[in-house]
Amino acid sequence: METIKINASKTYDVLIGAGLLDEAGELIRKTAGGNAAVIVTDDNVAKLYAKRLYDSLAKNSYRITQFVFPHGESSKNAKTFLSLLDFLAEEKINRSDVVVALGGGVAGDLAGFVAATYMRGVRFVQMPTTLLAAVDSSVGGKTGINLKAGKNLAGAFYQPDLVLCDISTLSTLPPEVFRDGCAEVIKHGMIADRLLFESYKTPINTQLDKVIARNVEIKRGIVMEDEFEKGKRKLLNFGHTVGHAIELLSEYEISHGHAVAAGMAIETRAAFDMDLCDEKCLADLLQMLEKYGLPVNTSYKADELARACLSDKKRDGETLTMIFPLEIGNCALKEINVTELESIIQKGISA
Ligand SMILES: NC(=O)c1ccc[n+]([C@@H]2O[C@H](COP(=O)([O-])OP(=O)(O)OC[C@H]3O[C@@H](n4cnc5c(N)ncnc54)[C@H](O)[C@@H]3O)[C@@H](O)[C@H]2O)c1
């Protein structure tokens, strides 16, 4: 088992290994304490893994309640958020109790935002069951929900007390959900670690523990330097400017990871056109995305993508920060004027 310590506004461990689901009760008892535990999960994950978590918590004397919501991005909204807050109040959960997010990024983001806001903050444990959640969303403290205008427009920075990643749960992931996670691990390689990127030439699913641990280390490094996204943390948004626009335009029919993959390809084509990176960097990225069955373009037009981007929260007045690769393993932040956005996207979608 790997343990990675995160020193942010809260210090906590990320444990990565097989079988952690059955040890969760004991580990949560030691770290978070409390009398009651609320399992927050979606209907798919509930069927597969909630009972093992329930039994493990019960063995460790927790009063357990479960909040199960319909799977998918469309549940990450204000309605589910308010229902979950009401549920905690009805169950008389108090500040020393613990909310446990069991599932992918949707369960984690939603439960985390509720944990941050219910009674101004209750204890919170992340148990990621998708590759994307394991390497990205469960670590670093970003929580939130979508509003009609865009992704993650309401949220809070709220670090968990513990992250337990039972890698054996990833074995039941549908292939397209596994691919979503591949997009985020490719992103981490692109922004921070060329050797890691190269290592994906060996299939990611044959080296999961190693890949997850290195990806968590990369995210830790960035979060510890810039927890509240004043600068360096924005690098993690590589592919997300265009990616979020694709998600929004598709009304979330295109998943986050697939949208980010297309976003990275488009932003890198634009970078090549602007002489920020060379042709090999672009070719290597496209080849890696295609190897993992991820999209490298979109059928949306530059003007509609630009409009959707501008409803995104990452706009700052008349400028917006985009992330462009300089080479594999090294990306840079670049302030652009909103008036330039459409032409940059146009460069990126023209093959
Ligand atoms: N907070 C952050 O820093 C951060 C970072 C990246 C992404 N995100 C967010 O994460 C979300 C996407 O996360 P996701 O891709 O995990 O989506 P998700 O949570 O919707 O999970 C994808 C699907 O996989 C199913 N599933 C989950 N675990 C399973 C398992 N072990 N076996 C079988 N099926 C399983 C779910 O039921 C769901 O249908 C987006 O909302 C995105 O904005 C947040």
XYZ file of C-alpha atoms in Angstrom, residues 34 41-42 56 64 73 77 98 113 192 230 237 244 257 264-265 287 299 309 311 314 336:
22
model
C -17.424 10.872 15.141
C -22.781 7.505 -3.437
C -24.529 7.047 -6.770
C -16.729 -1.965 7.746
C -24.642 4.758 9.334
C -23.002 14.565 -14.146
C -26.540 20.265 -9.292
C -18.301 12.272 8.986
C -19.331 20.774 -1.116
C 4.620 18.061 -15.119
C -3.771 31.955 -7.577
C -6.805 23.275 -16.063
C -15.681 22.661 -20.176
C -12.518 13.170 -19.360
C -6.010 19.274 -24.689
C -5.703 18.327 -28.359
C -0.869 9.692 -30.519
C -17.654 19.011 -34.093
C -15.921 29.317 -22.586
C -19.599 31.752 -19.373
C -12.140 31.196 -15.081
C -5.255 36.088 -23.412
